[in-house]
XYZ file of N, CA, C and O in Angstrom:
512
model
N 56.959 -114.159 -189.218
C 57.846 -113.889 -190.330
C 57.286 -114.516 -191.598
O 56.923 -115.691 -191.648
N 57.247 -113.845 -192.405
C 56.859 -114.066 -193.843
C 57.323 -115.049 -195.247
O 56.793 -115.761 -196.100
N 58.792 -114.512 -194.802
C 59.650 -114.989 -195.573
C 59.582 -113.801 -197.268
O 59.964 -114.268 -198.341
N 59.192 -112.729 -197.187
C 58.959 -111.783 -197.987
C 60.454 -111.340 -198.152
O 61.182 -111.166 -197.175
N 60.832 -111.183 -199.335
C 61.951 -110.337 -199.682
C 61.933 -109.015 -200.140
O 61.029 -108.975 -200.974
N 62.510 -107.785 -200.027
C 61.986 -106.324 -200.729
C 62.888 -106.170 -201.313
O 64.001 -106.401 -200.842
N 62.702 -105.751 -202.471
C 64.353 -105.455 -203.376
C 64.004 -103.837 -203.999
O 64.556 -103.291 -204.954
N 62.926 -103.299 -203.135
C 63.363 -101.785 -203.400
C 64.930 -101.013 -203.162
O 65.585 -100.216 -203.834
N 65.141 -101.714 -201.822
C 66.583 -100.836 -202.209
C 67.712 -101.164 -203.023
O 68.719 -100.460 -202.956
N 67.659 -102.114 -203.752
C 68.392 -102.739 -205.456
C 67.610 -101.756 -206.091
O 68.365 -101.069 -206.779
N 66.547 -101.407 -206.169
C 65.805 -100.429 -206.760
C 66.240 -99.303 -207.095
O 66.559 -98.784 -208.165
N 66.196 -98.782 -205.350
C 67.016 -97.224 -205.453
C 68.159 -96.766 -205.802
O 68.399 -95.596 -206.099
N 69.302 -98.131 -205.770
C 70.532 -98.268 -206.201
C 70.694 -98.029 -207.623
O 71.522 -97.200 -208.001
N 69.853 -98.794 -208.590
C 69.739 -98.680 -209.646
C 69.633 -97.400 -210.354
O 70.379 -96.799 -211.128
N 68.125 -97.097 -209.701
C 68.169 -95.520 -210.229
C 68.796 -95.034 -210.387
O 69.194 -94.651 -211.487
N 69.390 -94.698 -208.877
C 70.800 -93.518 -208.735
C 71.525 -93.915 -209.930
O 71.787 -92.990 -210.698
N 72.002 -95.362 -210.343
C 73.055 -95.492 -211.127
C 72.158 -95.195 -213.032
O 72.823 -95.330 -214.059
N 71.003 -94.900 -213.048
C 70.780 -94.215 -214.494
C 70.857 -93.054 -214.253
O 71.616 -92.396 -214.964
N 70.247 -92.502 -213.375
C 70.574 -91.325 -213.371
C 71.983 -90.205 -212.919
O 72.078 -88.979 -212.864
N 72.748 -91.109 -212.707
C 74.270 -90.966 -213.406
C 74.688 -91.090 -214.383
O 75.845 -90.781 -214.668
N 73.777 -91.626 -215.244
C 74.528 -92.212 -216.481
C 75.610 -93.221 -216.405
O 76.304 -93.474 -217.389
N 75.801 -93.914 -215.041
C 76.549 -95.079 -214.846
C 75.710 -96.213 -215.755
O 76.412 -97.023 -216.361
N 74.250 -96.323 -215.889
C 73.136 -97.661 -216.499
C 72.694 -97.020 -217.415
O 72.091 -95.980 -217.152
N 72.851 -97.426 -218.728
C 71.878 -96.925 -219.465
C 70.269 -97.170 -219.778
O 69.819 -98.205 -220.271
N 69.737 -96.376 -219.513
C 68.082 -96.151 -219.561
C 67.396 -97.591 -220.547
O 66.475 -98.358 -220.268
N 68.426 -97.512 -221.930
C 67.774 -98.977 -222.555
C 67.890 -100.327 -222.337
O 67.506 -101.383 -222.839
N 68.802 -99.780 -221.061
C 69.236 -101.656 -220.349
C 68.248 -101.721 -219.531
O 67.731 -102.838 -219.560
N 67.582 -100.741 -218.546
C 66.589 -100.885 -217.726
C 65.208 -100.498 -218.084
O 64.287 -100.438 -217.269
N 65.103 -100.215 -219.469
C 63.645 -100.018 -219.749
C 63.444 -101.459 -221.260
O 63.603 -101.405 -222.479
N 63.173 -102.196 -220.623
C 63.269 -103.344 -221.769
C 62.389 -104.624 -220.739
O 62.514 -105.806 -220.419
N 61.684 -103.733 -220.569
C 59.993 -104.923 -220.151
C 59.639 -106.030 -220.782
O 59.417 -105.522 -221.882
N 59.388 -107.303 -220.944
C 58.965 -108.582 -221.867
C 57.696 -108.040 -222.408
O 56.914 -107.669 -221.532
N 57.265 -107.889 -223.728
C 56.063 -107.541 -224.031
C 54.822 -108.012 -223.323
O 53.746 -107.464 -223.086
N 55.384 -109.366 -223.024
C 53.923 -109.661 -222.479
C 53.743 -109.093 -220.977
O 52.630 -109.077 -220.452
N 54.878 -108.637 -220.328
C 54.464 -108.059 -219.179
C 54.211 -106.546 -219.462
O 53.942 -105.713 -218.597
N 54.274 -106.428 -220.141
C 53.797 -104.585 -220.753
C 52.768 -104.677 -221.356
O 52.322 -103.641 -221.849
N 51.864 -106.212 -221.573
C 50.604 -105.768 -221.998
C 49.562 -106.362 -221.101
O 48.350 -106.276 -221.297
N 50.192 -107.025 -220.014
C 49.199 -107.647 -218.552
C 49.687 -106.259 -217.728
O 49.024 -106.056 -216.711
N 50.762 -105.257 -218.014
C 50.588 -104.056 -217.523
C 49.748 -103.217 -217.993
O 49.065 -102.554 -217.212
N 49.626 -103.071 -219.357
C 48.423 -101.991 -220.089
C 46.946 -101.988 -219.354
O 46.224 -101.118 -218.867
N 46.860 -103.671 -219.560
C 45.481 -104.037 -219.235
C 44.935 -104.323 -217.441
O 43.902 -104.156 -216.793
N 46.077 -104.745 -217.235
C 45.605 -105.034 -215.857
C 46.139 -104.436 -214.869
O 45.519 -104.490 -213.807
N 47.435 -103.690 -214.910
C 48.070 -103.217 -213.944
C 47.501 -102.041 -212.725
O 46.904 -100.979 -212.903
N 47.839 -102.538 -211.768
C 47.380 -101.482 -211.039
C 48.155 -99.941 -210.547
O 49.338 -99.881 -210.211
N 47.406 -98.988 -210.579
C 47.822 -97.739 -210.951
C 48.538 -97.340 -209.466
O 47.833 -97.293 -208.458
N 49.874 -97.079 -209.412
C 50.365 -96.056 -208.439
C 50.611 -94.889 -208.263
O 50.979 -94.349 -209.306
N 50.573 -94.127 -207.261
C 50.961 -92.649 -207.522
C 52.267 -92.450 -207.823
O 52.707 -91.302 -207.768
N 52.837 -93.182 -208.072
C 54.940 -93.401 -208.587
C 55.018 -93.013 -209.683
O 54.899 -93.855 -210.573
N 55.280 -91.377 -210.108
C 55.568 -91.370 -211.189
C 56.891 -92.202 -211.695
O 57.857 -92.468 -210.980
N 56.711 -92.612 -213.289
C 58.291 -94.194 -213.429
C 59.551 -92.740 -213.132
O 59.493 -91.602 -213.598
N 60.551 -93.316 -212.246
C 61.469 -92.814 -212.206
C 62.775 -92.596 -213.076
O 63.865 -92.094 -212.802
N 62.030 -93.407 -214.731
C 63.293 -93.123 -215.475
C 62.789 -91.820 -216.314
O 63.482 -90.805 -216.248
N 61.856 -91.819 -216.932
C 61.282 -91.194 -217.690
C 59.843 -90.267 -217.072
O 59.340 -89.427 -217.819
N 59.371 -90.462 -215.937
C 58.528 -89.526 -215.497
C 57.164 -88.766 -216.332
O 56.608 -87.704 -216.049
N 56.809 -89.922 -217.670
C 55.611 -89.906 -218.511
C 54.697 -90.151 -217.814
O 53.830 -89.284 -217.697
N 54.554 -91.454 -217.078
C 53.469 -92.048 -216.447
C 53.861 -92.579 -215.144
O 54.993 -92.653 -214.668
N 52.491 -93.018 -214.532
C 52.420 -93.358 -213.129
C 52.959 -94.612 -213.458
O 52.961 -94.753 -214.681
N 53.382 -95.503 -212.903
C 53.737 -96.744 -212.365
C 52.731 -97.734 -212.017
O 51.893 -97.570 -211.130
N 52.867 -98.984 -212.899
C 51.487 -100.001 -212.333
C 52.208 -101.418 -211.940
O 53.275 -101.824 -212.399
N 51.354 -102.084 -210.964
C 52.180 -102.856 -210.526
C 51.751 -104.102 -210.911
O 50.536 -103.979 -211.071
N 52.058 -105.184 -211.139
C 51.491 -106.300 -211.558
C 52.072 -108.046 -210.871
O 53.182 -108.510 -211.134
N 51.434 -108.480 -210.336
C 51.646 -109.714 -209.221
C 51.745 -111.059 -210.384
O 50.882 -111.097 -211.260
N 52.530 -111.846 -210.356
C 53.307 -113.085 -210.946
C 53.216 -114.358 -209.936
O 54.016 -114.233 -209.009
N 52.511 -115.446 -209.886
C 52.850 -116.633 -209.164
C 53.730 -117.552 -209.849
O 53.248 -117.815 -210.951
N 54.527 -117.985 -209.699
C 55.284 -119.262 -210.145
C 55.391 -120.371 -209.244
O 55.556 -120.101 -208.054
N 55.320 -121.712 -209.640
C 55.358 -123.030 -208.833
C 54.763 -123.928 -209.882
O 54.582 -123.757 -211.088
N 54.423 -125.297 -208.787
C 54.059 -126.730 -209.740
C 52.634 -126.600 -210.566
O 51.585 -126.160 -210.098
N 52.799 -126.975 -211.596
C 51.984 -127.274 -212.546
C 51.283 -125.786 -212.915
O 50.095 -125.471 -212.866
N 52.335 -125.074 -213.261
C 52.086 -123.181 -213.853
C 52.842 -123.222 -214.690
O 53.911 -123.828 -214.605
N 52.398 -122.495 -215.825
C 53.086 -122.088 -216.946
C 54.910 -122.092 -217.036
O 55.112 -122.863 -216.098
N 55.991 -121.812 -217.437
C 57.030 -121.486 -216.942
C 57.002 -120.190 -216.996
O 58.066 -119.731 -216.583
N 56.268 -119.402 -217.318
C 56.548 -118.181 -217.475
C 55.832 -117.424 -215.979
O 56.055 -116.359 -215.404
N 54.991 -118.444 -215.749
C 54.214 -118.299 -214.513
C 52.800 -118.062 -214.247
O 52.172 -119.014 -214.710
N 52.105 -117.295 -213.759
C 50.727 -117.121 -214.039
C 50.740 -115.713 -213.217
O 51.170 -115.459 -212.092
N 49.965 -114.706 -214.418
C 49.299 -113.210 -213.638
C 48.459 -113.767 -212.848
O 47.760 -114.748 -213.105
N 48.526 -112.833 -211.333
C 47.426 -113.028 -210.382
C 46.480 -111.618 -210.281
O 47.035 -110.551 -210.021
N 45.421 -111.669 -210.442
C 44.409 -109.881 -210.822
C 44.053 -109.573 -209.546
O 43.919 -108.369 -209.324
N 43.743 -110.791 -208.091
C 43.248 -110.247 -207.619
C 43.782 -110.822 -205.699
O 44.276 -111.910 -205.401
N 43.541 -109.975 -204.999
C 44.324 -110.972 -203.260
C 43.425 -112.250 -203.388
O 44.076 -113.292 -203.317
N 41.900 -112.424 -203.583
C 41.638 -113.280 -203.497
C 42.567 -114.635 -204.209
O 42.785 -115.678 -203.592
N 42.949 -114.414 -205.341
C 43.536 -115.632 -205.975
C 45.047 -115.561 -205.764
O 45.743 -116.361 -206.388
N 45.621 -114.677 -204.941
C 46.900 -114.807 -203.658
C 46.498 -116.131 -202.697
O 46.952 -117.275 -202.698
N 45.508 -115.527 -201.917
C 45.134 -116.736 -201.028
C 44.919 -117.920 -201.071
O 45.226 -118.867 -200.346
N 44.122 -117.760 -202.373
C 44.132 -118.924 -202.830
C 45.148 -120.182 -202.982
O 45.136 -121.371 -202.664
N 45.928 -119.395 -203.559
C 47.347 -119.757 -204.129
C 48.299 -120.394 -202.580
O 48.995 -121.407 -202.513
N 48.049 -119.551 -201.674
C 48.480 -119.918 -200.335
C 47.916 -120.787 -199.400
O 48.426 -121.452 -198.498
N 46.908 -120.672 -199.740
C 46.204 -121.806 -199.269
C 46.534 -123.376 -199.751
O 46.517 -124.198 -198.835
N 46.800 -123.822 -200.946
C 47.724 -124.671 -201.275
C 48.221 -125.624 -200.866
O 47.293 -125.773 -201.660
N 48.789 -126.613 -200.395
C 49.701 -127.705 -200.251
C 50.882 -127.110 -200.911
O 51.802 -126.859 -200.133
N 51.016 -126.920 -201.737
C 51.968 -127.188 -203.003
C 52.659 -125.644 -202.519
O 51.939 -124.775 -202.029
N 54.108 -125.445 -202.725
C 55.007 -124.081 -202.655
C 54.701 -123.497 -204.253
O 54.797 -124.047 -205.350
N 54.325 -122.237 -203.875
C 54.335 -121.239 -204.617
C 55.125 -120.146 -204.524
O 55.418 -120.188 -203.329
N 55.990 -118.639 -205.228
C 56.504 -118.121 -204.890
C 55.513 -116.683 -205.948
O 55.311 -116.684 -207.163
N 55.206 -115.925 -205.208
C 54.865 -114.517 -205.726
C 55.525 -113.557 -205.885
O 55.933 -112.911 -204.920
N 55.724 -113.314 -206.803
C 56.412 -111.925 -207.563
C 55.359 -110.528 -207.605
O 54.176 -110.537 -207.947
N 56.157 -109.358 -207.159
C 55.336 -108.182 -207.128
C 56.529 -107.265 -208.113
O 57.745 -107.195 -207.936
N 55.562 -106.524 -209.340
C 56.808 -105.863 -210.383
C 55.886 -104.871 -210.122
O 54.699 -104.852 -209.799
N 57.144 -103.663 -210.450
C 56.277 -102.434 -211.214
C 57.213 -101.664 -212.525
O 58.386 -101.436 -212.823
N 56.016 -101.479 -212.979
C 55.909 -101.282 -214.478
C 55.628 -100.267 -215.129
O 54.424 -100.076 -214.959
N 56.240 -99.146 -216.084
C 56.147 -98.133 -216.444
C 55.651 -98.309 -218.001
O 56.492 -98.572 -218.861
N 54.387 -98.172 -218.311
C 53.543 -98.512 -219.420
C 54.386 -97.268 -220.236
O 54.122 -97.653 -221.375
N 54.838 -96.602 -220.349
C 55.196 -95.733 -221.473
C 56.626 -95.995 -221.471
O 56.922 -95.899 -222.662
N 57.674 -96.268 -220.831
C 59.004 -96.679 -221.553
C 59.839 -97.909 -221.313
O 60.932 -98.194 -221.801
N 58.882 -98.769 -220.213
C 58.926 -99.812 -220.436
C 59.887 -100.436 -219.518
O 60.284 -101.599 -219.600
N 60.331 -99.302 -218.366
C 61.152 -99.882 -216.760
C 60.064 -100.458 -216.270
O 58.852 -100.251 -216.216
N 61.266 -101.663 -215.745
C 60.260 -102.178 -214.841
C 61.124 -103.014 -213.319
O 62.352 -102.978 -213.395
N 60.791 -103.411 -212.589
C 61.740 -103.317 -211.322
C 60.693 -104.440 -210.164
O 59.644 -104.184 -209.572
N 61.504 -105.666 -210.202
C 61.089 -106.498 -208.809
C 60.579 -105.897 -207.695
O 61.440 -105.251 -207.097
N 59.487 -105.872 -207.193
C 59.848 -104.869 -205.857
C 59.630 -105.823 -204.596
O 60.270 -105.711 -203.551
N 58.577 -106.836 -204.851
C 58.841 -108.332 -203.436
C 58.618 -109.413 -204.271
O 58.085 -109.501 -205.377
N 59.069 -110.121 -203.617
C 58.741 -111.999 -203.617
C 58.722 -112.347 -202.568
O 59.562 -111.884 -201.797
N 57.580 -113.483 -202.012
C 57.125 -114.110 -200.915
C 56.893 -115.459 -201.310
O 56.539 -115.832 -202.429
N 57.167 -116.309 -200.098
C 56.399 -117.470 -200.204
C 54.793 -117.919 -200.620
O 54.327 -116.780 -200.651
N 53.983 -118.541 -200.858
C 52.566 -119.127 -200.603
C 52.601 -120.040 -200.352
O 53.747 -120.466 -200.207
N 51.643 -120.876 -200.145
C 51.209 -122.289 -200.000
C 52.071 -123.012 -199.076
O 52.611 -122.365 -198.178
N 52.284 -124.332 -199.178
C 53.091 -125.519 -198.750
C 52.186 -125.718 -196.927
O 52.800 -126.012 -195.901
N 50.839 -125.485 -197.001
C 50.196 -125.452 -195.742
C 49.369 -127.107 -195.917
O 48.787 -127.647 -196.858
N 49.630 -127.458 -194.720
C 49.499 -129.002 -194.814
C 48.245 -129.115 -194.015
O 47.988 -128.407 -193.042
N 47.226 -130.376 -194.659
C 46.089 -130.457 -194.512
C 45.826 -130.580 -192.734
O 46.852 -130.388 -192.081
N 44.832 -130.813 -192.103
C 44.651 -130.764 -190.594
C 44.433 -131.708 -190.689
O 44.352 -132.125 -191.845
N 44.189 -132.691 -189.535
C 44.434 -134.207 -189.271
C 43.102 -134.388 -189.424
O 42.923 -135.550 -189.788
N 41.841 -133.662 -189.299
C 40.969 -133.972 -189.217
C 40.106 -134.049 -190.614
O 39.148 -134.762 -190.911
N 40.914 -132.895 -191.464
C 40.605 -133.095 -193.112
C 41.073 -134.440 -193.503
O 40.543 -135.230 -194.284
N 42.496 -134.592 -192.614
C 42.393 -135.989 -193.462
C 41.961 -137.363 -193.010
O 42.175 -138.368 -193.690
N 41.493 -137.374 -192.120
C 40.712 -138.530 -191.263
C 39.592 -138.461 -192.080
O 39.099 -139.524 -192.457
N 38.998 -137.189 -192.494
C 37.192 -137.348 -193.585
C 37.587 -137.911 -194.901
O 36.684 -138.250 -195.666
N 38.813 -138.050 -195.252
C 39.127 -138.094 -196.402
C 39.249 -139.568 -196.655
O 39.858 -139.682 -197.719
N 38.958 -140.715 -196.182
C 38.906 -141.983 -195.988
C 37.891 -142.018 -196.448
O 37.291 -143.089 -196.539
């Protein structure tokens, strides 16, 4: 067990409720600039066309937060610097968004644990 959370189906809930016109489209398309421009540049491309507006594909973009990170958190570009991150001592928590570069929805889709993996007895016996 992972400890991974999926909040696609808050997702699908949502939708349904813009596309009722129960949510309005400018409550859920209001991205933080700076995650709409680590989406421009770095995001990775899905075949999802955005489900509010259906301009563009959907890119997804990975967030670590924990000790001694920004508060805003830190973009992660690549699995290697996931692992990294998990590899760790220290608890980390990863955020997975996706992001619609043209109107600016954007939607949690997991958070997982990393790190908090404690050294082996034998790392720390060399460590004397």
């Amino acid at each position: 067990m992972t400890g991974e959370v999926d909040h696609r189906l808050a997702r699908r809930a949502l939708i349904k409720q813009v596309r009722a016109g129960e949510v309005s489209r400018t409550s859920v398309c209001d991205a933080h600039p700076e995650l709409l421009r680590v989406a421009r540049r770095f995001g990775r491309r899905t075949r999802v066309l955005c489900p509010v507006c259906a301009e563009d594909h959907l890119v997804t973009v990975s967030y670590v937060f924990g000790p001694r990170l920004p508060s805003h958190g830190r973009f992660v570009e690549t699995r290697a610097e996931l692992e990294a991150f998990d590899a760790r001592p220290e608890h980390f928590t990863a955020y997975l968004v996706e992001v619609c570069r043209a109107c600016a929805w954007h939607h949690l889709l997991t958070q997982r644990p990393l790190g908090g993996r404690r050294r082996s007895a034998i790392a720390r016996s060399s460590v004397h």
